[in-house]
GROMACS .gro file of C-alpha atoms in nm:
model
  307
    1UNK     CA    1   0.000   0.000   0.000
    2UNK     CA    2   0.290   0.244   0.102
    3UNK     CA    3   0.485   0.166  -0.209
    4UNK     CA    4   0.174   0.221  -0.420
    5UNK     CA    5   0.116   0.531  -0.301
    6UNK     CA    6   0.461   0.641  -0.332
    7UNK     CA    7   0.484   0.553  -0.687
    8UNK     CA    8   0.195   0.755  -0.745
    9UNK     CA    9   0.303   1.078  -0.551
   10UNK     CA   10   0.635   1.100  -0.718
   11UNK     CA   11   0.462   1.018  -1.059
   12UNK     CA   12   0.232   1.311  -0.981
   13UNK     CA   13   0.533   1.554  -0.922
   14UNK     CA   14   0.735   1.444  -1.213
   15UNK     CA   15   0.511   1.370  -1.483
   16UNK     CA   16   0.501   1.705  -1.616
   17UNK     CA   17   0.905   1.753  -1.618
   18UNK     CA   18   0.972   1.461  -1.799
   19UNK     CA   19   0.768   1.537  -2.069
   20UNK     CA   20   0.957   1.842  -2.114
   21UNK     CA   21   1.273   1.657  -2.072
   22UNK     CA   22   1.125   1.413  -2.354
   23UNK     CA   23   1.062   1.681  -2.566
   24UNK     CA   24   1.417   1.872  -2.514
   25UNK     CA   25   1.555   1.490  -2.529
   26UNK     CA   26   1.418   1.537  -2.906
   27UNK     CA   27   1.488   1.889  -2.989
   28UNK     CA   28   1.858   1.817  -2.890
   29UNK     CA   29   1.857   1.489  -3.097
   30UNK     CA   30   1.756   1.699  -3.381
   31UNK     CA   31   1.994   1.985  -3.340
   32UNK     CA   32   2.261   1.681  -3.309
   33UNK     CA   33   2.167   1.523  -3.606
   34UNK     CA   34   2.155   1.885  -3.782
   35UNK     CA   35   2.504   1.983  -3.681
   36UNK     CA   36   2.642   1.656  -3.791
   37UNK     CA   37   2.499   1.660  -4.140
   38UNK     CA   38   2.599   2.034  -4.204
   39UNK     CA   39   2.943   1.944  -4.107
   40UNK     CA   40   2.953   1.622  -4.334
   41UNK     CA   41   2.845   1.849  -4.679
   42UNK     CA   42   3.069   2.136  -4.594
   43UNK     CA   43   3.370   1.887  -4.554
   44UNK     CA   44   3.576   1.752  -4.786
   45UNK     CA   45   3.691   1.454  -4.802
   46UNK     CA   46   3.482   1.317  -4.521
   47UNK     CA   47   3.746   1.151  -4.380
   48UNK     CA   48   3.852   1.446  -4.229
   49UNK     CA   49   3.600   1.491  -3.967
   50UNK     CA   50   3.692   1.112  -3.895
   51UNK     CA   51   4.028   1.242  -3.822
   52UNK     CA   52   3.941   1.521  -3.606
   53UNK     CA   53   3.772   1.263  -3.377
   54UNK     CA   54   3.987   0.949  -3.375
   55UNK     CA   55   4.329   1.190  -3.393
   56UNK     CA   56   4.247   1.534  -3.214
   57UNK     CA   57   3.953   1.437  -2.978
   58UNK     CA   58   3.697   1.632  -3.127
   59UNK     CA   59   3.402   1.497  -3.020
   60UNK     CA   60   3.090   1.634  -3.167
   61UNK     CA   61   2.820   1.449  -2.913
   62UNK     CA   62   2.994   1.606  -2.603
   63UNK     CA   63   2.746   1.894  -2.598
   64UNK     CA   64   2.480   1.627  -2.526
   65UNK     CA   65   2.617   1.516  -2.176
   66UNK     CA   66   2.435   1.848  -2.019
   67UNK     CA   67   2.131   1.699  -2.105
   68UNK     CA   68   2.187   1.405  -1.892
   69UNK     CA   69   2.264   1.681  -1.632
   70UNK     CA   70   1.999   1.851  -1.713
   71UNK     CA   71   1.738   1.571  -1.637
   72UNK     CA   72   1.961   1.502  -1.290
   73UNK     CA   73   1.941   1.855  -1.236
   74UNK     CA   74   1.516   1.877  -1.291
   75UNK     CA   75   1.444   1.489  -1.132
   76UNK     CA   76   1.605   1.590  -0.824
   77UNK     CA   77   1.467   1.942  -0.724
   78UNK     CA   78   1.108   1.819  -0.844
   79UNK     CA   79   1.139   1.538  -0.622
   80UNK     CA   80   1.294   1.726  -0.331
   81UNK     CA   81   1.183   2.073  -0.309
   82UNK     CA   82   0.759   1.929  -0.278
   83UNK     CA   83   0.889   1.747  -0.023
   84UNK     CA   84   1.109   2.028   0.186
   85UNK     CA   85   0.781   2.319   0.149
   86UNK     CA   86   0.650   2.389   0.459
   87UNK     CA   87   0.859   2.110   0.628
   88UNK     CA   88   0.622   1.816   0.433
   89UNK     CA   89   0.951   1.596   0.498
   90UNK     CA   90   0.852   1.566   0.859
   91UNK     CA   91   0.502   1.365   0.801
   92UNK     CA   92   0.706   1.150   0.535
   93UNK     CA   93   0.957   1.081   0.834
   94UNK     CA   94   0.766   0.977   1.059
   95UNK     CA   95   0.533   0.734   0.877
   96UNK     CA   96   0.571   0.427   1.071
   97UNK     CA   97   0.801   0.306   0.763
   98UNK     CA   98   1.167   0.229   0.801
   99UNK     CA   99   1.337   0.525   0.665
  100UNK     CA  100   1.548   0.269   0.466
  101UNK     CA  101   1.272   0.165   0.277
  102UNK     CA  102   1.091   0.480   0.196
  103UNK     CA  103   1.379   0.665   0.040
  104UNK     CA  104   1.461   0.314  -0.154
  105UNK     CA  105   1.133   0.396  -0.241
  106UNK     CA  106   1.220   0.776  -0.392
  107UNK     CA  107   1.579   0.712  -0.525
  108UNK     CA  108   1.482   0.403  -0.739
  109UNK     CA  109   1.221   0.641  -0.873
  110UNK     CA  110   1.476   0.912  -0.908
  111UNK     CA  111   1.735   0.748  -1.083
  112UNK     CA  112   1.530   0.558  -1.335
  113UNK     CA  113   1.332   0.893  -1.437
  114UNK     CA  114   1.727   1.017  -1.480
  115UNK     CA  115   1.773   0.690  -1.666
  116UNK     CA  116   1.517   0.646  -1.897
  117UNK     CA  117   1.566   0.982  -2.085
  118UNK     CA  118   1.939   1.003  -2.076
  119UNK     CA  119   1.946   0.616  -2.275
  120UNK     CA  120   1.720   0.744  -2.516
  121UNK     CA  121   1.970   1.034  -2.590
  122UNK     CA  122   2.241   0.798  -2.561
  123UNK     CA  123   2.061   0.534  -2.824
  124UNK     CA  124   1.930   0.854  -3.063
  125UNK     CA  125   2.321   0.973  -3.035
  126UNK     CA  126   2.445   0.656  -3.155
  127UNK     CA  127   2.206   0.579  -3.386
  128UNK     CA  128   2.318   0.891  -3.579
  129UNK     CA  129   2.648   0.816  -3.543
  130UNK     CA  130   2.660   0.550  -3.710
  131UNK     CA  131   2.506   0.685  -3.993
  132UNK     CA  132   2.841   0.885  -4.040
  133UNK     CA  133   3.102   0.769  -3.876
  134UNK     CA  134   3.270   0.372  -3.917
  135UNK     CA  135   3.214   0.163  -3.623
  136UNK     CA  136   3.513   0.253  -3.402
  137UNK     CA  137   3.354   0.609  -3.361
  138UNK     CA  138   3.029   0.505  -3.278
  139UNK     CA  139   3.198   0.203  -2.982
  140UNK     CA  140   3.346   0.521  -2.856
  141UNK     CA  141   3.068   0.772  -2.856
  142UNK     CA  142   2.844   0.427  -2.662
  143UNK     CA  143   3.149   0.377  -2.419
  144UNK     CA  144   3.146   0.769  -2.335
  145UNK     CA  145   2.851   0.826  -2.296
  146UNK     CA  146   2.782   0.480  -2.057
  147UNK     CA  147   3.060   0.678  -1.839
  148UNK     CA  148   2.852   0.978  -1.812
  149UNK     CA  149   2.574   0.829  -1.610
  150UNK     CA  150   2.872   0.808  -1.331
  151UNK     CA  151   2.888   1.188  -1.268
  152UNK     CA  152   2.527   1.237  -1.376
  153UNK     CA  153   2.407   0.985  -1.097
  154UNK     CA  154   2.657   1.154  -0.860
  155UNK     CA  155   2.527   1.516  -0.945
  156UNK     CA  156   2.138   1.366  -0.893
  157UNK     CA  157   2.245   1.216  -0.569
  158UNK     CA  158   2.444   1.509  -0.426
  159UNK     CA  159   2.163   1.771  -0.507
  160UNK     CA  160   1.896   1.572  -0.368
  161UNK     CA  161   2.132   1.518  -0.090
  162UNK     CA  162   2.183   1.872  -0.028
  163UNK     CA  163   1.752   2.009  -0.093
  164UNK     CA  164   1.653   1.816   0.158
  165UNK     CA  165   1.911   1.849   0.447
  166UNK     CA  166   1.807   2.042   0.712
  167UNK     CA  167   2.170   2.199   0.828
  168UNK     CA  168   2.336   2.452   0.653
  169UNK     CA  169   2.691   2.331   0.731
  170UNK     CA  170   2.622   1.955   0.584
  171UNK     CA  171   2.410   2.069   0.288
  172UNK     CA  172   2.740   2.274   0.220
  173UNK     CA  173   2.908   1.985   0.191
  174UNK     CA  174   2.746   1.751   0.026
  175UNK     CA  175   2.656   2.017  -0.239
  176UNK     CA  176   3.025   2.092  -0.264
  177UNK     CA  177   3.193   1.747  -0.303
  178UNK     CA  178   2.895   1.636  -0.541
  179UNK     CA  179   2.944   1.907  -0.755
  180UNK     CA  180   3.353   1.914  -0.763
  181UNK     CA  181   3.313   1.516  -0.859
  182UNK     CA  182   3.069   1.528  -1.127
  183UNK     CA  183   3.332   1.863  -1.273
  184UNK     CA  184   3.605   1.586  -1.247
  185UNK     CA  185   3.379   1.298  -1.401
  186UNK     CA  186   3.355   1.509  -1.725
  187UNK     CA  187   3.626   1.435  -1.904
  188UNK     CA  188   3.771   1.416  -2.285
  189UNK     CA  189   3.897   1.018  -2.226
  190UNK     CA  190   3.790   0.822  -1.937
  191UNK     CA  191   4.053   0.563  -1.763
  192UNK     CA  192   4.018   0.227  -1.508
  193UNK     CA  193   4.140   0.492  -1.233
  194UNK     CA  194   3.804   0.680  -1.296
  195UNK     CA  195   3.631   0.430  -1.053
  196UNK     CA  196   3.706   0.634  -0.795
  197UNK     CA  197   3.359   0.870  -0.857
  198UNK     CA  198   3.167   0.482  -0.750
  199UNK     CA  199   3.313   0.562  -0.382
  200UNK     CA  200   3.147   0.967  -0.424
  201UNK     CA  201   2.858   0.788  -0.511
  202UNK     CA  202   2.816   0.501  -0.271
  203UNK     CA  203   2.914   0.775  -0.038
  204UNK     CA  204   2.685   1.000  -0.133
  205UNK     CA  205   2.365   0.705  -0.113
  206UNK     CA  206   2.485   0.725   0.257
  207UNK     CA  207   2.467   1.141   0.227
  208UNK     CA  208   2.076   1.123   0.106
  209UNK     CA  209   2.012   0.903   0.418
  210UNK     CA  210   2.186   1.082   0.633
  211UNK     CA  211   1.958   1.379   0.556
  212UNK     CA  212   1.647   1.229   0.538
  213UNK     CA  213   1.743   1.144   0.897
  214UNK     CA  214   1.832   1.481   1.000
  215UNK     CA  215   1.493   1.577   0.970
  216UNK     CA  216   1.411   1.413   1.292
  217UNK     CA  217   1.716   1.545   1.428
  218UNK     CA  218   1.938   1.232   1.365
  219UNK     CA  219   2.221   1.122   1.185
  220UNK     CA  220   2.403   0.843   1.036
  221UNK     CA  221   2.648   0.789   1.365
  222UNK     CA  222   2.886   0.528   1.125
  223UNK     CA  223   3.268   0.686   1.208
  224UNK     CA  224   3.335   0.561   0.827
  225UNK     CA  225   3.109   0.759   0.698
  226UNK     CA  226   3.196   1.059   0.930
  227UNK     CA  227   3.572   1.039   0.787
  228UNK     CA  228   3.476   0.930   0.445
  229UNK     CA  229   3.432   1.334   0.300
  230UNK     CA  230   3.791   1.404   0.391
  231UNK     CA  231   3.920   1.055   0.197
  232UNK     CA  232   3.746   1.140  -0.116
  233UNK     CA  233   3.854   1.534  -0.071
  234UNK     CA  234   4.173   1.411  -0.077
  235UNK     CA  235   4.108   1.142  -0.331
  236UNK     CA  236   3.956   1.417  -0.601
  237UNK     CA  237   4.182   1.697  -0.508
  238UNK     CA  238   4.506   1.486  -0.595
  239UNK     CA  239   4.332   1.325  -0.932
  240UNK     CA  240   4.267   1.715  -1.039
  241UNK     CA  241   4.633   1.762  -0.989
  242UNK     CA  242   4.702   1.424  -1.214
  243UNK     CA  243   4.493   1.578  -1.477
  244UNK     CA  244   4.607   1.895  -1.436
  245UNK     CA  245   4.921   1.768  -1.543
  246UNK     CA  246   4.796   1.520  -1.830
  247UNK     CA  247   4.564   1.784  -2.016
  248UNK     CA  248   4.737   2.146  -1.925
  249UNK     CA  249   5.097   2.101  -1.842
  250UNK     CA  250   5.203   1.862  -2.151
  251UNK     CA  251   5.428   2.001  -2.413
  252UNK     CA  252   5.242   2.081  -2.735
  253UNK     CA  253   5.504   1.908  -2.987
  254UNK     CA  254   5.202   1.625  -3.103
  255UNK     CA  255   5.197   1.556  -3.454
  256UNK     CA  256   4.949   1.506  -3.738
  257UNK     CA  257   5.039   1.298  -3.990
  258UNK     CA  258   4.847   1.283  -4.341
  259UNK     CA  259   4.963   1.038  -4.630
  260UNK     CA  260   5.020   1.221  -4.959
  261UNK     CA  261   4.922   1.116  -5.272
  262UNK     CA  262   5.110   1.380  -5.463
  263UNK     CA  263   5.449   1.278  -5.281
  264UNK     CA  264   5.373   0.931  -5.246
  265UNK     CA  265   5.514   0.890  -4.889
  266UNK     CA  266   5.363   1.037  -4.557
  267UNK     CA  267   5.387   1.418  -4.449
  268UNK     CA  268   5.359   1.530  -4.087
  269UNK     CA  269   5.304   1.890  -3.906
  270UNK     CA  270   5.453   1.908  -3.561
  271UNK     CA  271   5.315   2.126  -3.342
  272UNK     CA  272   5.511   2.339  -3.187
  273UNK     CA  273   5.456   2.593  -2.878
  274UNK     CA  274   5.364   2.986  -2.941
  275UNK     CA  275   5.128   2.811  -3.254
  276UNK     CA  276   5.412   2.774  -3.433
  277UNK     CA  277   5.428   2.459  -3.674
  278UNK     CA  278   5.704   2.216  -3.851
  279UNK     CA  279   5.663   2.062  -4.189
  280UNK     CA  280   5.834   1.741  -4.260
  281UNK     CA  281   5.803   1.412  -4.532
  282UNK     CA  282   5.990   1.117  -4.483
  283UNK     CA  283   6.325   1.280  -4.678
  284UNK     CA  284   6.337   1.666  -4.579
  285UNK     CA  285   6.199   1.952  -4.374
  286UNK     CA  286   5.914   2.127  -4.568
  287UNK     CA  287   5.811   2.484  -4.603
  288UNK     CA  288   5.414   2.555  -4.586
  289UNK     CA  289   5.334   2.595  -4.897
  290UNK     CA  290   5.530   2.215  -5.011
  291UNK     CA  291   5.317   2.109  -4.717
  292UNK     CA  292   5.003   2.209  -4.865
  293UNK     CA  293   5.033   2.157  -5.162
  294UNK     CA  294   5.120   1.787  -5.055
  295UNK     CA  295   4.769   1.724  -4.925
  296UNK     CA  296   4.544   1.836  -5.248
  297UNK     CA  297   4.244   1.892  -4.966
  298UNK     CA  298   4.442   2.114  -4.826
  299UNK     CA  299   4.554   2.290  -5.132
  300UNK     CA  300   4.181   2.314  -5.307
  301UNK     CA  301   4.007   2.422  -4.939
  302UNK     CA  302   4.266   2.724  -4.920
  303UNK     CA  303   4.203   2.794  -5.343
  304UNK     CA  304   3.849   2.792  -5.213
  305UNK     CA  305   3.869   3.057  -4.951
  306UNK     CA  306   4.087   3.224  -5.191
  307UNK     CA  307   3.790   3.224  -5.451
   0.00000   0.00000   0.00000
């Protein structure tokens, strides 16, 4: 009976924001779609754009992970801030319910109304994709955006988290370490040491009950989870110096290298720092123009923007 009714209070509150976040789920599926097409015919050859995301990192679905962010951001203040007007918490509190099971109850709600719309982005995104790009593209664009429900489940859980505790000092926080984890789960490439946002977010399942507690003036009295914020403070501030060091602090000298029909042997430009660029083949050094005229979609783009 509880669990009925549950089901049907949350669906009341939510109902409405998930079909706007179905409707913006398609809007930004079209917009993708639109982008993606525009840059194919205004490209040549097409193989370039491949380049620019197997080579350079250019991914052109990032933009699309602030949607998932988006419906974390919407799920959890419609489910929380009903709830925390004129303290309606309390009654949900103290329904003779263990407190265990009612917010069980909310968050397996919660997470599958974030869920559901950020897969169907995720399966429109792909399906695109594919239309465009060969098959290596499109296993990376699926294995990306898998690792975005990570910080998108850690941002749900740390907002909700922070609406409905009741002291300032905690909702601080929570607010605070959910937010600097889910900054630090969005990421260009995503590594085995990334696993370390799971321990945020089992932490931060522990956070939610901890304030749903607080409303009767309790808390979770666990000494692990009392020293656990420092650990993963720690934890996230030294992986922010790692990639610090791995995105900002390496030496720009990478190279792109280009086959050449016209030489008949591969090309490369090194990149140097002060965006300042080396031209080489496989025999000499190269000046620009050798360079471009090399690579003939190099040489007819620039005739084009001469024209």
């Amino acid at each position: 009976m509880i669990r009925h009714a549950i089901f049907l209070k949350e669906w009341i509150k939510l109902r409405w924001p998930l079909t706007a976040l179905l409707v913006t789920a398609g809007a930004s599926l079209l917009w993708f779609w639109w982008s993606i097409d525009l840059a194919f015919h205004n490209t040549e050859p097409e193989a370039m754009l491949w380049y620019h995301v197997a080579q350079l990192g250019d991914k052109p679905y990032r933009p699309l992970v602030w949607f998932s962010l988006l419906t974390a951001t919407v799920v959890a203040l419609c489910q929380s801030i009903p709830e925390t007007l004129r303290n309606r918490i309390r009654i949900l509190a103290h329904l003779p319910v263990s407190p265990t099971r009612l917010l069980s109850y909310h968050l397996l709600i919660g997470i599958g109304a974030v869920i559901v719309p950020s897969m169907l982005v995720t399966g429109g995104m792909i399906a695109i994709i594919s239309c465009y790009y060969p098959p290596v593209v499109v296993g990376t664009a699926a294995k990306d955006a898998g690792c975005w429900l990570l910080p998108t489940l850690t941002w749900y859980l740390g907002l909700y988290a922070a609406t409905i505790e009741q002291r300032l000092v905690k909702r601080t926080l929570k607010f605070s370490l959910a937010l600097f984890a889910t900054l630090l789960g969005l990421k260009w490439y995503y590594q085995i040491g990334d696993v370390h946002l799971l321990l945020v977010t089992g932490w931060l399942l522990w956070a939610v009950y901890d304030s749903f507690l607080g409303v009767k003036g309790q808390s979770v009295g666990n000494i692990g989870y009392r020293l656990a914020p420092v650990i993963l403070g720690l934890v996230l501030i030294g992986h922010a110096g790692v990639r610090y060091q791995q995105e900002y602090r390496l030496p720009f000298d990478h190279y792109y290298i280009f086959y050449s029909p016209v030489l008949d042997s591969f090309v490369h430009q090194q990149n140097l720092k002060g965006h300042q660029f080396r031209y080489c083949c496989e025999t000499r050094q190269l000046d620009r123009d050798d360079y471009e005229m090399a690579l003939p979609f190099l040489f007819w783009r620039n005739l084009e923007i001469r024209q």
